[in-house]
Coordinates of C-alpha atoms in Angstrom, one line a residue:
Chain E
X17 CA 126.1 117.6 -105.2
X18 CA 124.7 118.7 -101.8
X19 CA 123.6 122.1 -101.2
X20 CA 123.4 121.2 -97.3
X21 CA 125.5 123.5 -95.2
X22 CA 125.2 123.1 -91.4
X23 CA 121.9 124.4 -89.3
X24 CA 122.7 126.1 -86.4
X25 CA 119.6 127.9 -85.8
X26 CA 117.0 126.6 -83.5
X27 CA 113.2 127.4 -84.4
X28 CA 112.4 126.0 -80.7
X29 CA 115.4 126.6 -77.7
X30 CA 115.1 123.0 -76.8
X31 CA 114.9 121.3 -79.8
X32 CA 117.9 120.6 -82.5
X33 CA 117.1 123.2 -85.5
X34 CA 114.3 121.6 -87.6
X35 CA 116.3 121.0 -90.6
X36 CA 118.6 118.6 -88.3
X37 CA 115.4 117.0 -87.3
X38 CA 114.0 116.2 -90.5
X39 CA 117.3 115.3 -92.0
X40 CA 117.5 112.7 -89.0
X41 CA 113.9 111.5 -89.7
X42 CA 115.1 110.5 -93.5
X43 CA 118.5 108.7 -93.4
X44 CA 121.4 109.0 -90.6
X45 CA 123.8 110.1 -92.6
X46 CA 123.9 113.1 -95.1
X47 CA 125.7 114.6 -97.6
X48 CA 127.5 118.2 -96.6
X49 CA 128.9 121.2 -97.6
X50 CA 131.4 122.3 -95.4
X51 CA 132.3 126.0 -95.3
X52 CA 135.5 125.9 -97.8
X53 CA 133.4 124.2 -100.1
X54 CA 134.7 121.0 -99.4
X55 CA 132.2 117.8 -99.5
X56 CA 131.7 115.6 -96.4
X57 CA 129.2 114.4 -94.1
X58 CA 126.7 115.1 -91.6
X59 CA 125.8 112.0 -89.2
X60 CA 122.7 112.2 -87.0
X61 CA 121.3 108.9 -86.5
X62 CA 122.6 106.9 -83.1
X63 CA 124.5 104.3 -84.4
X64 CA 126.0 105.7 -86.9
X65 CA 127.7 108.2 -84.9
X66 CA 128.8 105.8 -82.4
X67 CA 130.3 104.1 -85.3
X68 CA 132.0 107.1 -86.2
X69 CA 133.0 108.0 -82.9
X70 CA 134.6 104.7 -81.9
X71 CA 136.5 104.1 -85.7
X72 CA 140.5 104.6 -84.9
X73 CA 140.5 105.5 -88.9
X74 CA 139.1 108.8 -88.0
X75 CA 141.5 111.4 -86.8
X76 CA 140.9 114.4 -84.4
X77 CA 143.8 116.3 -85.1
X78 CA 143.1 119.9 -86.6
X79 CA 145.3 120.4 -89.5
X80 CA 143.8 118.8 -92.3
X81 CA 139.9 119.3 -91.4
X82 CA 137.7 121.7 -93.2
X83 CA 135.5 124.3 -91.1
X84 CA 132.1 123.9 -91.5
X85 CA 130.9 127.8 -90.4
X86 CA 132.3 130.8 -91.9
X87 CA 133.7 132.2 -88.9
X88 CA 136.0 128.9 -88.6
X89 CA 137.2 128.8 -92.2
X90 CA 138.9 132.4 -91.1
X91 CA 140.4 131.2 -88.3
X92 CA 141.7 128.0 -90.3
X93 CA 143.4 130.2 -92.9
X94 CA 145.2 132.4 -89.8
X95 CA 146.2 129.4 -88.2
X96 CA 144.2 129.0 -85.4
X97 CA 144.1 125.0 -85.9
X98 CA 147.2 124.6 -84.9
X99 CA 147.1 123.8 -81.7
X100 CA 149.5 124.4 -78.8
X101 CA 151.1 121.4 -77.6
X102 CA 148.7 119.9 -74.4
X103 CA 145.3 120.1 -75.9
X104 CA 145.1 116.7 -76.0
X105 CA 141.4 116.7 -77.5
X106 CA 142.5 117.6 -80.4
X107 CA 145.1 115.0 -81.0
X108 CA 145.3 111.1 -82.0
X109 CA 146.9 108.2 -80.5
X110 CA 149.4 107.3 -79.0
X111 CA 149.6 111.4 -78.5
X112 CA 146.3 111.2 -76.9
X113 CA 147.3 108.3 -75.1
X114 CA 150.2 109.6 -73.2
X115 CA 148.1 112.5 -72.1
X116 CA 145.0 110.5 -70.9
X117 CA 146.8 108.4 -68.7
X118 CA 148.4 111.0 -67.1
X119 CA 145.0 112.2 -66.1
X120 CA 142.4 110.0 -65.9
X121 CA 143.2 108.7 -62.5
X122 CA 142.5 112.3 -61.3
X123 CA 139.0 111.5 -62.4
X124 CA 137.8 108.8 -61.5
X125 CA 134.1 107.9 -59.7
X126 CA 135.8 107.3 -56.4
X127 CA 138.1 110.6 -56.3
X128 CA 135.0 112.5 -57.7
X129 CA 132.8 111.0 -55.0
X130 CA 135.6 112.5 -52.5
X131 CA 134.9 115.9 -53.9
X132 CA 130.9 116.1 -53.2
X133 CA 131.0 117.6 -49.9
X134 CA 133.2 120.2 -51.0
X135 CA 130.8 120.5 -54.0
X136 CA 127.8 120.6 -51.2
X137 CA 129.6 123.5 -49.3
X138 CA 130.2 125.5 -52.6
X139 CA 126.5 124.9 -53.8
X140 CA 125.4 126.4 -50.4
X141 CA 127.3 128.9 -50.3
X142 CA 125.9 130.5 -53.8
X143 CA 122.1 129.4 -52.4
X144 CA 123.1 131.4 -49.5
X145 CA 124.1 134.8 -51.2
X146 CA 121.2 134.3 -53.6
X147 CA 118.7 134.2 -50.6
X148 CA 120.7 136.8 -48.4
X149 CA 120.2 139.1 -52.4
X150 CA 116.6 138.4 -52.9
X151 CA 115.2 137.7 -56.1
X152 CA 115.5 138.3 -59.2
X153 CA 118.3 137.4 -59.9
X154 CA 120.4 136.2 -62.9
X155 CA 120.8 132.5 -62.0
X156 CA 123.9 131.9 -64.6
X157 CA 125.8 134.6 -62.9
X158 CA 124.8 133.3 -59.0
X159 CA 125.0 129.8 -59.0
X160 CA 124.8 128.1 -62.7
X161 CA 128.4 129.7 -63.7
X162 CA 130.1 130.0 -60.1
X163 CA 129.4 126.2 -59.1
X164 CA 131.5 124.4 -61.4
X165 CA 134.3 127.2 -61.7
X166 CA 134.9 127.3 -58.5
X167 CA 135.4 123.4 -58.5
X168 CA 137.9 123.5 -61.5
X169 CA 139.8 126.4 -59.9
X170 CA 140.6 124.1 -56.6
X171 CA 140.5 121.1 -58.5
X172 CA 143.4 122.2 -60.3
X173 CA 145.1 125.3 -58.5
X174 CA 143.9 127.7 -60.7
X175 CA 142.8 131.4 -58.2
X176 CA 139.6 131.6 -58.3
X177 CA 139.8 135.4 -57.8
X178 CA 141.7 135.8 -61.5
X179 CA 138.2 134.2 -63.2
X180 CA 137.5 137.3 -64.8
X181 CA 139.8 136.9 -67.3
X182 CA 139.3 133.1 -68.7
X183 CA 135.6 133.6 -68.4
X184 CA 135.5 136.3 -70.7
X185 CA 138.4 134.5 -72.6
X186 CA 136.0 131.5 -72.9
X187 CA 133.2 133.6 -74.3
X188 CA 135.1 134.5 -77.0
X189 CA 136.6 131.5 -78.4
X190 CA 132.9 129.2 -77.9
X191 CA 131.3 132.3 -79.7
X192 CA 130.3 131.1 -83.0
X193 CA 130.8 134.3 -85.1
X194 CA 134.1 135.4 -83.3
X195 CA 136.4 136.9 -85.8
X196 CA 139.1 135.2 -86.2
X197 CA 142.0 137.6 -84.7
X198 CA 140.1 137.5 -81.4
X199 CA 139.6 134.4 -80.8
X200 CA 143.8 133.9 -81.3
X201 CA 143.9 136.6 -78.5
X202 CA 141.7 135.1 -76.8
X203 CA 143.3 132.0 -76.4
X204 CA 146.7 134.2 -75.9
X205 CA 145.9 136.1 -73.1
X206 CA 144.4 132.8 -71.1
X207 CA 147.3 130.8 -72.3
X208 CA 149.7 133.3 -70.9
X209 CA 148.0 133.5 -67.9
X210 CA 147.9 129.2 -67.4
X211 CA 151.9 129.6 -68.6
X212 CA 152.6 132.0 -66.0
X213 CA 150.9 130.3 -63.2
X214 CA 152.5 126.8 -64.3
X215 CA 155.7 128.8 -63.9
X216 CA 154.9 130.2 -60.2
X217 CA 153.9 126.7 -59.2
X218 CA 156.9 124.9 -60.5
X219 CA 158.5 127.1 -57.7
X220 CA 155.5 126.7 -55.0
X221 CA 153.9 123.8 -55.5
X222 CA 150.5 123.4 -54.1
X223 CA 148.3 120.8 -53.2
X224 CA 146.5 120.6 -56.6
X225 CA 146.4 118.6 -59.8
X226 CA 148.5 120.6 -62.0
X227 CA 151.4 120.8 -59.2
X228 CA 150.8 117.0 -59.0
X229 CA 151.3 117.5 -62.8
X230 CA 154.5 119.4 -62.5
X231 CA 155.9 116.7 -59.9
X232 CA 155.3 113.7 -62.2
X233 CA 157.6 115.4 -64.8
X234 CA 156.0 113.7 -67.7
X235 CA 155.3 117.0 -69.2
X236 CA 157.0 120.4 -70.1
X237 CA 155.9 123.7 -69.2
X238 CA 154.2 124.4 -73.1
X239 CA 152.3 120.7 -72.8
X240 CA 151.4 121.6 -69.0
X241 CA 150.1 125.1 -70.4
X242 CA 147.9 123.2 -72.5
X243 CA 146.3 120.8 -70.6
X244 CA 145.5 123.2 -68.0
X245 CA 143.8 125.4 -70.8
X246 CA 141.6 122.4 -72.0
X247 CA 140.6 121.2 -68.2
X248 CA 139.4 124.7 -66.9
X249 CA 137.8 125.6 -69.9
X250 CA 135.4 122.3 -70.3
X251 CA 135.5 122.1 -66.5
X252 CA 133.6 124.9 -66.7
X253 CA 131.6 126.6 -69.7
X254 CA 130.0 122.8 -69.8
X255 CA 128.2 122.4 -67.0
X256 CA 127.7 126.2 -66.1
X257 CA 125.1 125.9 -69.3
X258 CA 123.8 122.2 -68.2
X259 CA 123.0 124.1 -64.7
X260 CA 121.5 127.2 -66.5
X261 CA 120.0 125.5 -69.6
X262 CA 118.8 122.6 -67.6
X263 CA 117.2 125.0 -64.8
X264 CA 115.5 126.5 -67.6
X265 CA 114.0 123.2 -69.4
X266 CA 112.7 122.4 -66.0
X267 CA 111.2 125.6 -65.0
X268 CA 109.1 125.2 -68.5
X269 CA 108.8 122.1 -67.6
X270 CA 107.0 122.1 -64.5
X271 CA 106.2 118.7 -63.9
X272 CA 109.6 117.6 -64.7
X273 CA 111.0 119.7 -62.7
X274 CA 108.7 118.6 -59.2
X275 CA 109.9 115.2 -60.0
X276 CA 113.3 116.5 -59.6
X277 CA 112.6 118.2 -56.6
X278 CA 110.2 116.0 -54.8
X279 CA 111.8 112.5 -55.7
X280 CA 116.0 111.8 -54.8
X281 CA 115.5 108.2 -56.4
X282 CA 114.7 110.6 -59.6
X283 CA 117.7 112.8 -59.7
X284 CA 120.6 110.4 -61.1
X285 CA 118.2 109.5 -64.3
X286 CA 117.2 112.5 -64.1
X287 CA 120.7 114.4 -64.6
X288 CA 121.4 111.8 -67.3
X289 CA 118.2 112.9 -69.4
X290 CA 118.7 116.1 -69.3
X291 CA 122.1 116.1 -70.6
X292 CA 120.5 113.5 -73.3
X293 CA 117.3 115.9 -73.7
X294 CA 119.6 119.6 -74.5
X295 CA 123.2 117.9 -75.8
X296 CA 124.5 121.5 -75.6
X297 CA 127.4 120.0 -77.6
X298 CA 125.3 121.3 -80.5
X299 CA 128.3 121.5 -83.0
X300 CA 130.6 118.5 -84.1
X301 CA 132.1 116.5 -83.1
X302 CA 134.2 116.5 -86.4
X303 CA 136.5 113.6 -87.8
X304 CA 138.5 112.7 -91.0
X305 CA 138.7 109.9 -92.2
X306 CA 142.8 108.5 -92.7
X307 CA 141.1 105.8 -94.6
X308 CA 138.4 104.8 -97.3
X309 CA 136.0 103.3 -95.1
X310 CA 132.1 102.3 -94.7
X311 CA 129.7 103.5 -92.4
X312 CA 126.4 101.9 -92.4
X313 CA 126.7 101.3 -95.8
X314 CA 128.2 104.8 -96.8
X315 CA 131.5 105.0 -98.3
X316 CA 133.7 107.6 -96.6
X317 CA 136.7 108.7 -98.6
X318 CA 140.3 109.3 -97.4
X319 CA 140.4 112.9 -96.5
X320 CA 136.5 113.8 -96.1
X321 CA 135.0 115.5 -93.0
X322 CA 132.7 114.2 -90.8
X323 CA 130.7 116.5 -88.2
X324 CA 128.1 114.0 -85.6
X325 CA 125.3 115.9 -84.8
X326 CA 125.1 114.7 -81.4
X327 CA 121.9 116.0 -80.5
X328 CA 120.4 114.6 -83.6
X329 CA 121.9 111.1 -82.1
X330 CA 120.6 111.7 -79.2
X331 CA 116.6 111.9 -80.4
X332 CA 117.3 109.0 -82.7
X333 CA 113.6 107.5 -82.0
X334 CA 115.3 104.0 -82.6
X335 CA 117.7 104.1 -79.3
X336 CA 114.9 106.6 -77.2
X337 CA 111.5 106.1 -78.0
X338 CA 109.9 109.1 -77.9
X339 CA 112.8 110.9 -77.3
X340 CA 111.9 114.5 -78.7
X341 CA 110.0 115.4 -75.2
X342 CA 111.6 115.5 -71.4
X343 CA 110.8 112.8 -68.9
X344 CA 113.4 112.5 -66.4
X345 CA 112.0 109.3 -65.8
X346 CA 113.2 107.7 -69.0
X347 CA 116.0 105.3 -68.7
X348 CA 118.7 107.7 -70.4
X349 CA 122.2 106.3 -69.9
X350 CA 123.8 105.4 -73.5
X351 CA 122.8 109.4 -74.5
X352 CA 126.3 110.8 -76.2
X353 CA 126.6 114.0 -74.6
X354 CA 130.0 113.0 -73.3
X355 CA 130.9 111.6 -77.0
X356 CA 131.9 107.9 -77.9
X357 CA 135.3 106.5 -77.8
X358 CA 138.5 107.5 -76.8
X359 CA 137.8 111.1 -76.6
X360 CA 134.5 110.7 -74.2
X361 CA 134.9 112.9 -71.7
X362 CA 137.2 113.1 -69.2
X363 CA 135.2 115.1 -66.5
X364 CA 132.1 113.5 -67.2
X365 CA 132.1 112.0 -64.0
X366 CA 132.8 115.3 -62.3
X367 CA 130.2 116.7 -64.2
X368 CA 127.4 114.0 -63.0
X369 CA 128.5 114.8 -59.5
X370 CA 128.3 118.8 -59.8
X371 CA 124.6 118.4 -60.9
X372 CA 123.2 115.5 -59.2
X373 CA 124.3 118.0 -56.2
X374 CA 123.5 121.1 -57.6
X375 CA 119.6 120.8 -59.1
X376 CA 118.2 119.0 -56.6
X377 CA 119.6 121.7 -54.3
X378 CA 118.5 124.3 -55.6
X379 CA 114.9 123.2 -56.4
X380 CA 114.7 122.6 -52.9
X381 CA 115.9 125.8 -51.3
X382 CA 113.5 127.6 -53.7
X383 CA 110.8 125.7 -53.9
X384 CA 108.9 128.4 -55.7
X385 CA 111.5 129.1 -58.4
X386 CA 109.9 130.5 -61.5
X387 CA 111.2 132.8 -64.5
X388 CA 111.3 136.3 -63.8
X389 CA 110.6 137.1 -67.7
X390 CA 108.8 135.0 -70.2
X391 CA 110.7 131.8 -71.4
X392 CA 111.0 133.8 -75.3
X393 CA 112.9 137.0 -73.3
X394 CA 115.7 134.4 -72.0
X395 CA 118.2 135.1 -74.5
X396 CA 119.9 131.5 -75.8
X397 CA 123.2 131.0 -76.8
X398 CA 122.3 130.3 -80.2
X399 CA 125.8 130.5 -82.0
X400 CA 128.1 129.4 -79.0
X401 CA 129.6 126.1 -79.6
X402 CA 128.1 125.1 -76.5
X403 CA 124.8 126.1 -76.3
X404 CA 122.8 127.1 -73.1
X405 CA 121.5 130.5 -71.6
X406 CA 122.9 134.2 -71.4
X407 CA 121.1 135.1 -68.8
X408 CA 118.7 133.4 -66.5
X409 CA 116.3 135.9 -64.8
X410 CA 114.8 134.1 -61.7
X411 CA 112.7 134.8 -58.8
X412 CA 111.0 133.0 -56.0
Chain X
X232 CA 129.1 85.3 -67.1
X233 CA 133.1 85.4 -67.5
X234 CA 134.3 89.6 -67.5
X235 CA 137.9 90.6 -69.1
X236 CA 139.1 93.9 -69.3
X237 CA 142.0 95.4 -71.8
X238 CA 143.6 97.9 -69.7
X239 CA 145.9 99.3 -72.8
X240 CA 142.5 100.0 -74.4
X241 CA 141.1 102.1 -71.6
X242 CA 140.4 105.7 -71.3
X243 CA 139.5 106.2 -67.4
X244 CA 135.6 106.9 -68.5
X245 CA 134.3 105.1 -65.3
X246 CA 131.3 104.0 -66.8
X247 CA 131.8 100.7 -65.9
X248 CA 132.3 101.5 -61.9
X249 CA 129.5 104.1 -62.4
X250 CA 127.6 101.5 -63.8
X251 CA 128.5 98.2 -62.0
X252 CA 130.6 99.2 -59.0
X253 CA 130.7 95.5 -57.2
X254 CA 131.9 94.2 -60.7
X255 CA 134.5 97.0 -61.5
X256 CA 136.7 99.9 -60.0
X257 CA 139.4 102.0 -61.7
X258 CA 142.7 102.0 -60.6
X259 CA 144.3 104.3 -58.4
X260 CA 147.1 105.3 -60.5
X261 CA 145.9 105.8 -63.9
X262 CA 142.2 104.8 -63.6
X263 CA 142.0 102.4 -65.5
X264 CA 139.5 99.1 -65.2
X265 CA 139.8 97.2 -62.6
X266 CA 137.8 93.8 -62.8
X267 CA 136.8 93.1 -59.0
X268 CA 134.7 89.9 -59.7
X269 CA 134.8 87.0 -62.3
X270 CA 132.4 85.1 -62.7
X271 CA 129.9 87.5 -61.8
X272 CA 126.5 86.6 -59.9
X273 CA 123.4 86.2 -62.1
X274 CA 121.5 89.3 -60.6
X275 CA 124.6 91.5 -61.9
X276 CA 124.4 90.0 -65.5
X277 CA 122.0 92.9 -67.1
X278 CA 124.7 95.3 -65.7
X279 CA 127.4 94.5 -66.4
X280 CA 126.0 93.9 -70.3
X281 CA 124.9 97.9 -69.8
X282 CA 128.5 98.5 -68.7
X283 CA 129.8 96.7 -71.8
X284 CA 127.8 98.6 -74.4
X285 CA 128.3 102.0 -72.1
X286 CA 131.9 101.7 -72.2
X287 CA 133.1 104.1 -75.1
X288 CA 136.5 102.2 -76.1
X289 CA 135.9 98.7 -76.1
X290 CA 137.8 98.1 -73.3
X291 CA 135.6 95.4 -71.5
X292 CA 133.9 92.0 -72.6
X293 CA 131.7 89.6 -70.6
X294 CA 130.7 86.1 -72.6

């Protein structure tokens, strides 16, 4: 029997926690107790969790999965994995399917390479009003956090000016240690607000991707309500902590980070790494297995849990040598930041475009960025299940 | 090197046209693969075998 439960604590605010490390330096997958007591895995080599990942004898769907943190088991037991209809993450073919398809044309490289000048304009904009300020300021709150939630908001019609609310919204439900009855108002108060606004635009359509949405008529108000939730959320608490974790690793990072600057043939690999280099997925993704079946020679039984460390995966020595330090000169593509199979993200590509624009950008308007505190006084998002910065005290 | 793509198997990732874009686009509709060139040129080989083992669903195959 296993004694492991799940590390979340890191020793280091770059590194995976070192119990993840050395776990990953014995075998790539682990025995696991899960926070009900139930008896499942832990996968942190590379191919391994791609293998899990891309199995279709792995299901996604809440209901019958076992939390693997306290907080979540609470949550379970009040019902909070049963999901609305429209979070489409959390489901399983041909569910997932219908959903995708509707979308993914909204997302592709070309119509994401249409949005970059917009994305310019809004980058330069915050640079602006952080010059116009003066330093210090908090860099989360004037450009990391602003960037890509202003993108989402046009993207898909959501007013930018009623942010407020699903930022603070969002904070609750990716906080770790959220008590259970908060998160479900949490998630009620932004899902009333989406359900409302669904509502107006059914009357006044826009030029926007949920009125597009609406026009289709594939999908009812509840399902649209849904969708809109899981697109504005990971459209933005994702790469709002890539743009503030990642300014971070490079501003302790100085060498990395004047590669970055210095060198635009640098800053496509150089996105990639970091988003290989702090996975600030840094919990799950989970799967059950429908099925007895065998991962690299484990047996997986019908019904048991599977959590994929993916930043373990993505410092597997065996796919990127030397993988535990930053060099945005490393060929990085294959990390699994984004996941593996049919739930890889479907605004990675929207994602790659916010920060090849966004770094390079700043670094260059602020050439002599530094921290305005020591690297230990930037607090980390230690038990957010996306991990990245608080706060991000800056100066120039 | 022949390509073939499985549209019913394809999520819209866009690692492929990320990753190859004179070999592959995604449609405008749904975004799914679309194979612009078969055969493709030697020089495009190494790519599109990246493409193959980038793409998260299976949805593309070059022999």
């Amino acid at each position: 029997m296993s004694d492991l439960t799940l590390p979340i604590d890191r020793q280091r605010p770059l590194d995976p926690p070192d119990e993840i490390a050395e776990l990953s330096r014995q075998a790539p997958m682990h025995r696991l107790r899960y926070a009900d007591g139930h008896l499942g895995w832990l996968v942190t080599g590379y191919a391994a969790a791609r293998a899990v990942l891309a199995d279709p004898r792995f299901s996604n769907r809440p209901e019958k999965m076992h939390p693997a943190i306290p907080a979540r088991a609470e949550l379970a037991q009040k019902g909070g994995f049963r999901l609305p209809p429209g979070m489409f993450l959390r489901t399983d073919p041909p569910e997932h399917t219908r959903y995708r398809k509707l979308l993914t044309g909204q997302f592709t490289v070309r119509r994401m390479k249409m949005l970059e000048p917009r994305i310019e304009e809004i980058t330069n904009a915050c640079l602006d009003d952080m010059e116009a300020a003066g330093g210090p300021v908090d860099l989360v709150q004037a450009f990391a956090l602003p960037i890509p939630s202003l993108v989402i908001c046009e993207l898909l019609g959501v007013p930018y000016e009623d942010r407020a609310r699903f930022h603070e919204d969002a904070k609750v439900l990716v906080n770790l240690e959220t008590k259970a009855e908060d998160a479900l108002a949490a998630l009620a108060s932004t899902m009333g607000y989406l359900h409302g606004l669904i509502q107006r635009k059914r009357k006044e359509p826009g030029d926007d991707l949920l009125s597009g949405l609406i026009e289709g008529g594939d999908l009812n108000d509840e399902e649209l309500t849904g969708v809109a939730f899981l697109l504005l959320v990971a459209g933005h608490e994702t790469t709002a902590n890539m743009l503030g974790l990642g300014t971070y690793a490079l501003l302790t990072n100085p060498g990395q980070l004047a590669a970055m600057r210095d060198d635009p043939a640098v800053v496509d690999n150089g996105v990639e790494e970091l988003l290989r280099y702090l996975t600030i997925i840094h919990l799950g993704p989970f799967r059950l297995a429908l099925e007895d079946l065998e991962i690299e020679g484990n047996l997986i039984k019908a019904g048991e849990m599977v959590a994929v460390s993916l930043p373990a995966a993505n410092r597997d020595p065996s796919r990127f040598p030397g993988g535990e330090t930053l060099d945005v000169t490393r060929p990085a593509g294959g990390h699994m930041t984004f996941g593996h199979g049919i739930h890889q993200c479907l605004g990675q590509q929207l994602a790659r475009a916010e920060m090849r624009i966004a770094y390079p950008a700043l670094l260059r308007r602020f050439p002599g960025l530094r921290l305005a505190v020591t690297p230990e006084e930037v607090p980390m998002r230690s038990h957010m299940s996306i991990y990245g910065v608080h706060r991000l005290p800056v100066t120039w | 090197m022949e390509v073939k793509a499985d549209t019913t198997v394809c999520i819209g990732a866009g690692m492929c046209a990320l990753t190859v874009p004179d070999v592959f686009d995604q449609s405008e509709d749904d975004g799914t693969v679309v194979v612009l060139r078969s055969p493709v040129p030697p020089e495009l080989e190494d790519a599109v075998r990246r493409a193959v083992t980038l793409c998260p669903s299976g949805a593309i195959s070059a022999s």
